[in-house]
Structure formats: structure tokens, C-alpha cells
Amino acid sequence: MSFLRFLPKSWHTSVYLVGFILTTNPALATKLPPSVAVFDWTIAETLLSLDPSAVSLGNTAAFHTWTGNNYKDVDIMDIGTQTFPNMELLSSIEPHHILLSPSQVRLGQRLANIAPYTIIQSYPYVGNRSGRLWSSFDAFALEIGVSVDQKALAEQLIIDTRSHLEELRSNLSSQPPLLIIQLVNEQYVRVYGENSMFQEVLQQLNLSNAWTEKTNQWGYSLVSIRELFNVEEARLVVIESAFPIGIENNIETSGMWRYLPSVQQGDSVVLSSSFWIAGTLPSAQRFANALVKAL
């Protein structure tokens, strides 16, 4: 049981007890809940919304940071980094299934001797995706649900998200175009537009995005603050940055930020980062809730 060195000391007794029970009564081994290993946070968030029995995840500490600790109370086993998992620990866990993104094919080849893996083909954030992103969110949830025998819950997630955003839209007053940003430092920001989860939520809420420039596969442009002055009549929506923490709290008195019209008019909004920037339906719901409440 050399893998115990990777676990908190408080777990050791429980692990030994489970091992003893299964050794003395092998029939109970088949009753252990199936587990799923994941190395992509976009997949992980949707999977965690489908009430899986057990989940193993790479980089859990960073995952919790970027998702606003929304899954902090969920039982998730940390299996190392996303690109270099702890193979010894993963082998000892013996997951029933591994779910991977299309960019993780090589990782799947390394893990094939541990458990069967599935590449989620409807993964939304890919360079060659065509069509509306929201449709791929639905297909993505459904494919994950089928992969872990939770199709009904996936279908319910799709229905609940759509109806929830419809309700939010019906209670939302008219708004100016929104400029959704996240600070990288005091000079540069990510501005979210086409291909982003934020853009899709705006469309579902009948709101317009002030940013119409080209974006990358994750739906953002990395630009200097100077370029924001070219966007007229936009209300600034600032998403808290996970790194560096708290940088957005000083924009009203910091450098060029204070000269942006929305900031000068006291019309800017700061949202707590409770959603994964490359998330799908679960993050879309949380972002929509936070945005409508702030507006």
C-alpha cells in the first residue's frame, strides 16, 4: 500500500479497514461505487453535475480556485497534474472509466492499461468547431451523461439550464452592450466575445456583447487596456481574476482604468469568479445568476 504516502494521514485507517473488509469478504468488492477519472476541468464540471459515484481529478486545488470553490464539498480524489498524473495512485484507485478531451489523446494512450478511456467528441472548445456553441454545450452534457450511464440526469441538466435562463431573461430590464473582461495585469486583459461561454449566456439573455473582434478557441482576445477605449457605449463587466487575486478591486483609482467611461460613470460591475471560463452548462447558470443580480 505504498500509495498511502500520497493520502492524508487521517485517511490511512479507513483505507486499511476497507482493504481488510474486501480481503476477508471478496463479494463486497463488487459493491464499491464505480469511479471516473478526468483530466480536463470542462469535462469535470459537467461530470460533477451528474452526481457521479466517485471522481478522480487532476489539479484539484487549481480547479477549486478557478470554479470559485463551488465543488469544494464534493468528494474528489486528486491524482496529480493534468498532464502528468500520479500513475501509481491512479492504478491503485482502478477507475472504471477515464474521460478525456480531444487534445488528450496521447494521455489516453498512456492510461489505456489502467482503464478504458473515452474521448468526448462533442467537446465545445476546439478550433474547428462549427455552428453555435450553445448547441455543443447540450451535446457535450449528453455525451458525458451517456458515457457514465447518467443520460437522464444529463437531459435534465439541459432542460433545467434552458428554463432557468429563460426565467432570468423574463425578469431582466433593457441593458447597454456589455464588455466582459478579466484582468491579466494592470495593462492587459482578456476580453470575452465569440466562442466564449459568456457570449452564449448573453445571447440566451437577449443581451449584446460590445466586443466583436476576433477571439481564440476559448473565446477571448488578449488586448491592452488602450484598445478598450475604442469600444463606445459599453458597460464594463469585470470578472474577478484567480491570478493575480484582487487586482480588479482598484480599477477605479488605478492608471488608465479610471478614465474608461463606464468606470468614470460608476457603471462598472465586478463579478466574483464562481464559474470556469471554459465551462459549459453549470458555469453558464452561475454566470447568468451573478450577472443578472449585478445588473
Steps between C-alpha positions, in 0.01 A plus 500: 500500500779738409244738352399598857782747508298711257194508726429708812590311818139522613404271209742218583281319750203508266706368211637213709150418625355491149789284386445258788128473432549434131771244571289308750181533297580527125131509411483855636759618250244502222285740705752783497368795296642539149750782466585733213836671444511839325787726396307789345310753711232566239414130503538481878249775572228345287575155640472627858156638415379149415546359850775244422588241761869591522723738307878523469632828362830660407599832662209515744634801694517714186163364385339619824663841463380552144146376577456716809506201738157389377612137517706524818262276694489231231709187560771530233825303503803700384708293257777744424529740210292496183796416277704284739262305724620288791495166320559294814210662684275480193577129462414437865166679460415286195248738338227337297521763229714795389353801317729716286481801270603473133835662585583222748526205261865438589414502868234239431759276337709519817200416717349225284652223713333643812141542378304542177479861387256703293584811299205739535453590134245778560752696709402862427829691512678378189640702212300327225161515669219624278152617592374657819692432815189457714389199296835338568450561874185287485668229292799505734286445811308222330814320382651510849172381648488202263866420574432466874149351476332823609320595181179597681685738733682654204169558322362658817806727527435622146131564569564669836767730357282611212196566719707679764651740248157561347373600844797733555445656158134573574596699810785699343461861396657653189880534521773673298759280323723325751878477490605190691863499611741332738823670602832329434689796647444876515579538129350193334164325513312210355191627319236235441307483176413247232569131594476576874256368757433863601393596149260207488341598828455857378319369195275282713415808710443721193795721595762626258876470523695816422808300396481388137869443425653162420549264794693178561355151549419584863304803394719789609738761358808599697528878458645812653270721704551767233292294258200515734471873436401416142180337627229762539193496723582176678441402860810340647454157663817392680540137600723447801840356413619181666856618437591765606231505769328833569656699216159622380416662835707809426397585144309813605825662615757310294685631194299530180211292633345797674463679167279235342151653461326217683739531797475881509121478506506244781320261269748211502420162656737256673394134516645239732660223296268213586510356149763329287585726204498195270195351667173387350148467646586502875726807468250663262232481769726650766623778272145586396390515864789727599459726198126552531532565874773761437311671218 
